[in-house]
mmCIF file of C-alpha atoms in Angstrom:
data_model
loop_
_atom_site.group_PDB
_atom_site.id
_atom_site.type_symbol
_atom_site.label_atom_id
_atom_site.label_comp_id
_atom_site.label_asym_id
_atom_site.label_seq_id
_atom_site.Cartn_x
_atom_site.Cartn_y
_atom_site.Cartn_z
ATOM 1 C CA MET A 1 0.000 0.000 0.000
ATOM 2 C CA LYS A 2 1.246 3.468 -0.840
ATOM 3 C CA ILE A 3 0.353 6.979 0.130
ATOM 4 C CA GLU A 4 0.603 8.607 -3.264
ATOM 5 C CA HIS A 5 -0.499 12.215 -2.735
ATOM 6 C CA VAL A 6 0.025 14.311 0.416
ATOM 7 C CA LEU A 7 -1.740 17.664 0.804
ATOM 8 C CA ALA A 8 -0.219 20.124 3.281
ATOM 9 C CA GLY A 9 -2.317 23.062 4.421
ATOM 10 C CA PHE A 10 0.130 25.925 4.882
ATOM 11 C CA LEU A 11 0.324 29.425 6.306
ATOM 12 C CA PRO A 12 3.610 31.236 6.936
ATOM 13 C CA ASP A 13 3.537 30.819 10.715
ATOM 14 C CA SER A 14 4.670 28.215 13.240
ATOM 15 C CA ARG A 15 1.508 26.138 12.783
ATOM 16 C CA GLY A 16 2.011 26.013 9.037
ATOM 17 C CA HIS A 17 5.645 25.005 9.410
ATOM 18 C CA ASP A 18 4.751 22.230 11.884
ATOM 19 C CA GLY A 19 2.297 20.668 9.432
ATOM 20 C CA LEU A 20 4.666 21.145 6.518
ATOM 21 C CA ALA A 21 7.551 19.432 8.324
ATOM 22 C CA LEU A 22 5.331 16.422 9.010
ATOM 23 C CA ALA A 23 3.998 16.357 5.433
ATOM 24 C CA VAL A 24 7.529 16.440 4.016
ATOM 25 C CA LEU A 25 8.538 13.605 6.345
ATOM 26 C CA LEU A 26 5.588 11.430 5.308
ATOM 27 C CA ALA A 27 5.919 12.177 1.599
ATOM 28 C CA GLY A 28 9.649 11.487 1.663
ATOM 29 C CA GLN A 29 9.258 8.167 3.452
ATOM 30 C CA THR A 30 6.410 6.946 1.223
ATOM 31 C CA GLY A 31 7.604 8.402 -2.080
ATOM 32 C CA ALA A 32 4.398 10.410 -2.457
ATOM 33 C CA ARG A 33 4.020 13.582 -4.437
ATOM 34 C CA MET A 34 3.124 16.638 -2.411
ATOM 35 C CA THR A 35 0.874 19.635 -2.794
ATOM 36 C CA VAL A 36 1.258 22.678 -0.556
ATOM 37 C CA ALA A 37 -1.931 24.730 -0.398
ATOM 38 C CA THR A 38 -2.820 28.020 1.209
ATOM 39 C CA VAL A 39 -6.477 28.961 1.662
ATOM 40 C CA GLN A 40 -7.277 32.669 1.601
ATOM 41 C CA PRO A 41 -10.513 34.630 2.080
ATOM 42 C CA PRO A 42 -12.192 35.284 -1.267
ATOM 43 C CA PRO A 43 -11.898 38.730 -2.824
ATOM 44 C CA TRP A 44 -15.247 40.472 -2.587
ATOM 45 C CA PRO A 45 -17.154 41.538 -5.732
ATOM 46 C CA SER A 46 -17.259 45.296 -5.779
ATOM 47 C CA PRO A 47 -18.564 46.843 -8.982
ATOM 48 C CA GLY A 48 -18.321 50.591 -9.290
ATOM 49 C CA PRO A 49 -16.127 52.803 -7.085
ATOM 50 C CA GLY A 50 -15.086 49.901 -4.841
ATOM 51 C CA ARG A 51 -13.114 48.205 -7.619
ATOM 52 C CA ALA A 52 -9.942 50.051 -6.599
ATOM 53 C CA ASP A 53 -10.166 48.569 -3.105
ATOM 54 C CA GLU A 54 -10.788 45.125 -4.578
ATOM 55 C CA SER A 55 -7.698 45.411 -6.751
ATOM 56 C CA ALA A 56 -5.567 46.366 -3.746
ATOM 57 C CA TRP A 57 -7.002 43.465 -1.744
ATOM 58 C CA ARG A 58 -6.242 40.994 -4.537
ATOM 59 C CA ALA A 59 -2.689 42.298 -4.777
ATOM 60 C CA TYR A 60 -2.276 41.929 -1.025
ATOM 61 C CA LEU A 61 -3.517 38.321 -1.067
ATOM 62 C CA LYS A 62 -1.213 37.454 -3.956
ATOM 63 C CA GLU A 63 1.759 38.960 -2.128
ATOM 64 C CA GLN A 64 0.906 37.006 1.033
ATOM 65 C CA ALA A 65 0.661 33.740 -0.909
ATOM 66 C CA THR A 66 3.948 34.378 -2.708
ATOM 67 C CA THR A 67 5.749 35.134 0.553
ATOM 68 C CA GLY A 68 4.317 32.024 2.182
ATOM 69 C CA PHE A 69 5.243 29.746 -0.692
ATOM 70 C CA ASP A 70 8.780 31.130 -0.741
ATOM 71 C CA GLN A 71 9.092 29.943 2.858
ATOM 72 C CA ALA A 72 7.479 26.595 2.085
ATOM 73 C CA ARG A 73 9.844 25.919 -0.832
ATOM 74 C CA GLN A 74 12.805 26.090 1.546
ATOM 75 C CA VAL A 75 11.365 23.014 3.300
ATOM 76 C CA ALA A 76 9.376 21.167 0.630
ATOM 77 C CA GLY A 77 11.573 21.980 -2.374
ATOM 78 C CA GLU A 78 10.701 22.812 -5.954
ATOM 79 C CA ASP A 79 9.171 19.433 -6.819
ATOM 80 C CA ALA A 80 6.037 20.066 -4.741
ATOM 81 C CA ASP A 81 2.989 21.750 -6.274
ATOM 82 C CA TYR A 82 2.005 25.105 -4.767
ATOM 83 C CA ILE A 83 -1.579 26.288 -5.107
ATOM 84 C CA THR A 84 -3.905 28.908 -3.636
ATOM 85 C CA ARG A 85 -7.593 28.371 -2.965
ATOM 86 C CA PHE A 86 -10.204 30.852 -1.787
ATOM 87 C CA ASN A 87 -12.737 30.069 0.921
ATOM 88 C CA ARG A 88 -14.124 31.763 4.004
ATOM 89 C CA GLY A 89 -12.981 28.799 6.081
ATOM 90 C CA SER A 90 -9.472 27.379 5.690
ATOM 91 C CA GLY A 91 -10.620 23.896 6.695
ATOM 92 C CA ARG A 92 -13.516 23.980 4.245
ATOM 93 C CA GLY A 93 -11.141 25.092 1.515
ATOM 94 C CA LEU A 94 -8.884 22.107 2.201
ATOM 95 C CA VAL A 95 -11.921 19.786 2.244
ATOM 96 C CA GLU A 96 -12.944 21.014 -1.214
ATOM 97 C CA LEU A 97 -9.398 20.621 -2.498
ATOM 98 C CA ALA A 98 -9.174 17.087 -1.114
ATOM 99 C CA ARG A 99 -12.418 16.199 -2.888
ATOM 100 C CA THR A 100 -11.181 17.362 -6.274
ATOM 101 C CA SER A 101 -7.469 16.531 -6.211
ATOM 102 C CA ASP A 102 -7.204 12.785 -5.560
ATOM 103 C CA VAL A 103 -5.600 13.394 -2.161
ATOM 104 C CA ASP A 104 -4.680 10.497 0.139
ATOM 105 C CA VAL A 105 -4.013 12.467 3.324
ATOM 106 C CA VAL A 106 -4.372 16.089 4.477
ATOM 107 C CA VAL A 107 -1.710 17.377 6.877
ATOM 108 C CA ILE A 108 -2.018 20.465 9.094
ATOM 109 C CA GLY A 109 -0.421 21.859 12.216
ATOM 110 C CA SER A 110 -1.948 22.357 15.648
ATOM 111 C CA GLY A 111 -4.320 25.192 16.474
ATOM 112 C CA PRO A 112 -2.917 28.368 18.032
ATOM 113 C CA ARG A 113 -3.724 27.387 21.604
ATOM 114 C CA GLY A 114 -2.364 24.501 23.627
ATOM 115 C CA SER A 115 1.021 23.539 24.956
ATOM 116 C CA LYS A 116 4.148 22.641 23.025
ATOM 117 C CA GLY A 117 4.327 18.983 22.030
ATOM 118 C CA HIS A 118 0.546 18.546 21.978
ATOM 119 C CA ILE A 119 -2.308 19.130 19.540
ATOM 120 C CA SER A 120 -4.891 21.870 19.874
ATOM 121 C CA LEU A 121 -7.976 21.646 17.687
ATOM 122 C CA GLY A 122 -8.608 25.029 16.076
ATOM 123 C CA SER A 123 -11.249 25.968 13.525
ATOM 124 C CA THR A 124 -9.308 24.525 10.572
ATOM 125 C CA ALA A 125 -8.925 21.144 12.273
ATOM 126 C CA ASP A 126 -12.557 21.195 13.403
ATOM 127 C CA GLN A 127 -13.781 21.692 9.828
ATOM 128 C CA LEU A 128 -11.497 18.958 8.494
ATOM 129 C CA LEU A 129 -12.317 16.512 11.285
ATOM 130 C CA HIS A 130 -16.025 16.676 10.518
ATOM 131 C CA ALA A 131 -16.024 16.649 6.738
ATOM 132 C CA SER A 132 -12.737 15.601 5.121
ATOM 133 C CA PRO A 133 -13.033 12.875 2.469
ATOM 134 C CA ALA A 134 -9.399 11.946 3.117
ATOM 135 C CA PRO A 135 -7.610 10.989 6.340
ATOM 136 C CA VAL A 136 -6.333 13.958 8.348
ATOM 137 C CA LEU A 137 -2.849 14.050 9.904
ATOM 138 C CA LEU A 138 -2.282 16.517 12.756
ATOM 139 C CA ALA A 139 1.153 17.736 13.845
ATOM 140 C CA PRO A 140 1.776 18.732 17.484
ATOM 141 C CA LYS A 141 2.714 22.291 18.322
ATOM 142 C CA GLY A 142 6.447 22.863 17.839
ATOM 143 C CA TYR A 143 6.921 19.778 15.652
ATOM 144 C CA ALA A 144 9.053 21.652 13.109
ATOM 145 C CA GLU A 145 11.542 22.764 15.771
ATOM 146 C CA ASP A 146 12.983 19.272 16.208
ATOM 147 C CA PRO A 147 11.410 16.855 13.721
ATOM 148 C CA PRO A 148 12.387 13.179 13.797
ATOM 149 C CA THR A 149 14.470 11.679 11.031
ATOM 150 C CA GLY A 150 11.586 9.398 10.067
ATOM 151 C CA ILE A 151 8.422 7.628 11.186
ATOM 152 C CA ASP A 152 9.673 4.751 13.329
ATOM 153 C CA ARG A 153 6.493 3.140 14.769
ATOM 154 C CA LEU A 154 2.729 3.148 14.259
ATOM 155 C CA THR A 155 0.365 2.931 17.217
ATOM 156 C CA VAL A 156 -3.346 2.244 16.731
ATOM 157 C CA ALA A 157 -5.722 3.364 19.475
ATOM 158 C CA TYR A 158 -7.893 0.250 19.425
ATOM 159 C CA ARG A 159 -11.389 -0.478 20.654
ATOM 160 C CA ARG A 160 -13.203 -3.540 19.353
ATOM 161 C CA GLY A 161 -15.520 -2.720 16.472
ATOM 162 C CA PRO A 162 -15.656 -2.528 12.647
ATOM 163 C CA GLY A 163 -14.112 0.950 12.568
ATOM 164 C CA CYS A 164 -11.031 -0.012 14.532
ATOM 165 C CA ASP A 165 -10.689 -3.328 12.700
ATOM 166 C CA SER A 166 -10.627 -1.364 9.438
ATOM 167 C CA ALA A 167 -8.036 1.001 10.936
ATOM 168 C CA LEU A 168 -5.925 -1.980 11.947
ATOM 169 C CA SER A 169 -5.996 -3.355 8.387
ATOM 170 C CA LEU A 170 -4.684 -0.037 7.104
ATOM 171 C CA ALA A 171 -2.045 0.205 9.840
ATOM 172 C CA VAL A 172 -0.714 -3.270 9.089
ATOM 173 C CA ALA A 173 -0.297 -2.383 5.415
ATOM 174 C CA LEU A 174 1.169 1.033 6.173
ATOM 175 C CA ALA A 175 3.636 -0.439 8.673
ATOM 176 C CA ALA A 176 4.779 -2.867 5.985
ATOM 177 C CA THR A 177 5.201 -0.022 3.492
ATOM 178 C CA LEU A 178 7.200 2.048 5.967
ATOM 179 C CA ASP A 179 8.968 -1.035 7.378
ATOM 180 C CA VAL A 180 8.277 0.012 10.966
ATOM 181 C CA PRO A 181 6.862 -1.796 14.030
ATOM 182 C CA LEU A 182 3.137 -1.743 14.783
ATOM 183 C CA ARG A 183 1.510 -1.437 18.196
ATOM 184 C CA LEU A 184 -2.095 -1.654 19.403
ATOM 185 C CA VAL A 185 -3.102 0.149 22.594
ATOM 186 C CA THR A 186 -6.418 0.085 24.404
ATOM 187 C CA LEU A 187 -7.284 2.653 27.058
ATOM 188 C CA VAL A 188 -8.842 1.542 30.344
ATOM 189 C CA VAL A 189 -10.040 4.798 31.852
ATOM 190 C CA GLY A 190 -11.162 4.885 35.475
ATOM 191 C CA ALA A 191 -8.216 3.140 37.112
ATOM 192 C CA GLY A 192 -7.403 4.817 40.402
ATOM 193 C CA ARG A 193 -10.914 6.135 41.014
ATOM 194 C CA ALA A 194 -12.379 5.008 44.299
ATOM 195 C CA LYS A 195 -15.883 4.808 42.842
ATOM 196 C CA ILE A 196 -14.800 2.199 40.294
ATOM 197 C CA GLU A 197 -15.321 -1.201 41.838
ATOM 198 C CA GLN A 198 -12.261 -3.431 41.756
ATOM 199 C CA GLN A 199 -14.119 -6.257 40.036
ATOM 200 C CA MET A 200 -15.376 -3.906 37.339
ATOM 201 C CA LEU A 201 -11.847 -2.686 36.723
ATOM 202 C CA GLU A 202 -10.532 -6.243 36.513
ATOM 203 C CA ASP A 203 -13.266 -7.059 33.991
ATOM 204 C CA LEU A 204 -12.291 -4.055 31.886
ATOM 205 C CA ARG A 205 -8.644 -5.093 31.951
ATOM 206 C CA ALA A 206 -9.454 -8.663 30.987
ATOM 207 C CA GLN A 207 -11.737 -7.593 28.146
ATOM 208 C CA ALA A 208 -9.138 -5.135 26.835
ATOM 209 C CA ALA A 209 -6.437 -7.803 26.872
ATOM 210 C CA THR A 210 -8.691 -10.289 25.077
ATOM 211 C CA ASP A 211 -9.700 -7.757 22.425
ATOM 212 C CA LEU A 212 -6.071 -6.819 21.788
ATOM 213 C CA GLU A 213 -4.929 -10.434 21.481
ATOM 214 C CA ARG A 214 -7.720 -11.261 19.046
ATOM 215 C CA ALA A 215 -7.020 -8.179 16.960
ATOM 216 C CA ALA A 216 -3.311 -9.014 16.754
ATOM 217 C CA GLU A 217 -3.860 -12.646 15.765
ATOM 218 C CA GLY A 218 -3.448 -13.574 12.130
ATOM 219 C CA GLN A 219 -1.963 -10.265 11.006
ATOM 220 C CA ARG A 220 0.678 -10.235 8.285
ATOM 221 C CA ARG A 221 3.308 -8.859 10.642
ATOM 222 C CA GLU A 222 4.010 -8.985 14.362
ATOM 223 C CA VAL A 223 1.872 -6.632 16.405
ATOM 224 C CA GLU A 224 2.772 -5.413 19.880
ATOM 225 C CA VAL A 225 -0.168 -4.910 22.268
ATOM 226 C CA GLU A 226 -0.459 -2.771 25.386
ATOM 227 C CA THR A 227 -3.212 -1.678 27.773
ATOM 228 C CA LEU A 228 -2.956 1.900 29.060
ATOM 229 C CA GLU A 229 -4.675 2.696 32.347
ATOM 230 C CA GLY A 230 -5.473 5.932 34.112
ATOM 231 C CA GLY A 231 -8.113 8.013 35.820
ATOM 232 C CA ASN A 232 -8.615 9.872 32.541
ATOM 233 C CA VAL A 233 -7.445 9.746 28.939
ATOM 234 C CA THR A 234 -4.528 12.100 29.537
ATOM 235 C CA THR A 235 -3.183 10.004 32.409
ATOM 236 C CA ALA A 236 -3.608 6.790 30.447
ATOM 237 C CA MET A 237 -1.821 8.200 27.391
ATOM 238 C CA GLY A 238 1.048 9.302 29.609
ATOM 239 C CA GLY A 239 1.569 5.789 30.958
ATOM 240 C CA THR A 240 3.661 4.450 28.096
ATOM 241 C CA GLU A 241 6.791 5.262 26.107
ATOM 242 C CA TRP A 242 6.360 7.160 22.857
ATOM 243 C CA ARG A 243 9.125 7.038 20.273
ATOM 244 C CA GLN A 244 10.245 10.300 18.726
ATOM 245 C CA GLY A 245 9.019 9.246 15.275
ATOM 246 C CA GLU A 246 5.781 7.640 16.481
ATOM 247 C CA LEU A 247 2.545 8.097 14.551
ATOM 248 C CA ILE A 248 -0.805 7.484 16.291
ATOM 249 C CA ILE A 249 -3.729 6.197 14.222
ATOM 250 C CA LEU A 250 -7.394 6.755 15.116
ATOM 251 C CA ALA A 251 -10.544 5.434 13.487
ATOM 252 C CA SER A 252 -13.439 7.821 12.899
ATOM 253 C CA SER A 253 -16.602 7.458 14.933
ATOM 254 C CA GLU A 254 -18.796 4.614 13.680
ATOM 255 C CA SER A 255 -21.816 6.925 13.905
ATOM 256 C CA GLY A 256 -20.352 9.471 11.482
ATOM 257 C CA PRO A 257 -20.943 9.839 7.725
ATOM 258 C CA LEU A 258 -19.458 7.184 5.459
ATOM 259 C CA ARG A 259 -16.125 7.943 3.781
ATOM 260 C CA ARG A 260 -15.551 11.045 5.863
ATOM 261 C CA VAL A 261 -13.566 11.883 8.937
ATOM 262 C CA PHE A 262 -15.835 12.248 11.980
ATOM 263 C CA LEU A 263 -14.700 12.223 15.618
ATOM 264 C CA GLY A 264 -16.386 11.013 18.781
ATOM 265 C CA ASP A 265 -15.747 12.450 22.253
ATOM 266 C CA THR A 266 -13.106 9.888 23.236
ATOM 267 C CA SER A 267 -11.161 10.416 20.018
ATOM 268 C CA VAL A 268 -11.087 14.180 20.641
ATOM 269 C CA LYS A 269 -9.675 13.538 24.113
ATOM 270 C CA ILE A 270 -7.021 11.192 22.695
ATOM 271 C CA ILE A 271 -5.956 13.801 20.143
ATOM 272 C CA ARG A 272 -5.618 16.479 22.812
ATOM 273 C CA ALA A 273 -3.614 14.137 25.052
ATOM 274 C CA ALA A 274 -1.427 12.718 22.274
ATOM 275 C CA PRO A 275 2.279 13.614 22.478
ATOM 276 C CA ARG A 276 2.862 12.638 18.845
ATOM 277 C CA PRO A 277 1.189 13.262 15.454
ATOM 278 C CA VAL A 278 -2.254 11.730 15.005
ATOM 279 C CA LEU A 279 -3.679 10.294 11.774
ATOM 280 C CA VAL A 280 -7.503 10.223 11.782
ATOM 281 C CA LEU A 281 -9.034 7.889 9.198
ATOM 282 C CA THR A 282 -12.271 8.254 7.291
ATOM 283 C CA ARG A 283 -15.187 5.985 8.174
ATOM 284 C CA GLN A 284 -15.617 3.043 5.814
ATOM 285 C CA PRO A 285 -18.721 0.920 5.094
ATOM 286 C CA PHE A 286 -19.079 -2.197 7.251
ATOM 287 C CA GLY A 287 -16.935 -5.017 5.913
ATOM 288 C CA SER A 288 -14.742 -2.808 3.746
ATOM 289 C CA ARG A 289 -11.088 -2.048 4.311
ATOM 290 C CA GLN A 290 -9.723 1.442 4.782
ATOM 291 C CA THR A 291 -7.195 2.406 2.146
ATOM 292 C CA LEU A 292 -5.147 5.487 1.500
ATOM 293 C CA THR A 293 -4.799 4.656 -2.184
ATOM 294 C CA LYS A 294 -7.247 5.499 -4.920
#
């Protein structure tokens, strides 16, 4: 399986550079072609006396795009495609571009808020994570400051169900393509809370272990499994070792629209707690296999 076309949403700021660094890393390791896109607000129609203002606004937008792409070329090189799209929402603009450009994955940086090394979901991410027809890859804040030399392990956040089984099929194939190890983790949230009965917690642990073992059986490559426990998602996610080049994979909510990215509450919490980039897959029909190829 190959990722053949990577789309990087870019603005000339730290968020744009974080996403671009991750997109370049993924495209380089998979041999994919890359498109760098900036989404700008549309010029307003202004017949009559306002046409002079419109012309100045268009010139300003063109200058901003040129300056941004000059910065992007220093990272992505001359072989990437550089395009500008107009939309009132940057995420919606990237969604439209993904629909029309045969894109396999859309990569963006973290939102403006949040701490370094983690992902904040801003308006661009929110629009993509509820409508993108292609998987969405999110880079943590500050990722471009010290990027890894390559992706060195995939970790699937697993919970038994068709969506996660489809995500596992993709992860197995992607791990083979990248020639990296694959890990499945299941979160047991509630450990350490007095109100959680001990027997209930033991049952959760046992079920998680069983689900992980069954999911790992019969795969085409060895799969490491691990149960992460904590009083909340953040604590659980902090209870394991994350490699510098780790990539976390999430399935979309099974209640979301088919063939789109759509997140549930737990997935949002995992993204916000994740210390590494997160790849969110689109939801596939029952019985089908997720693929990043067309």
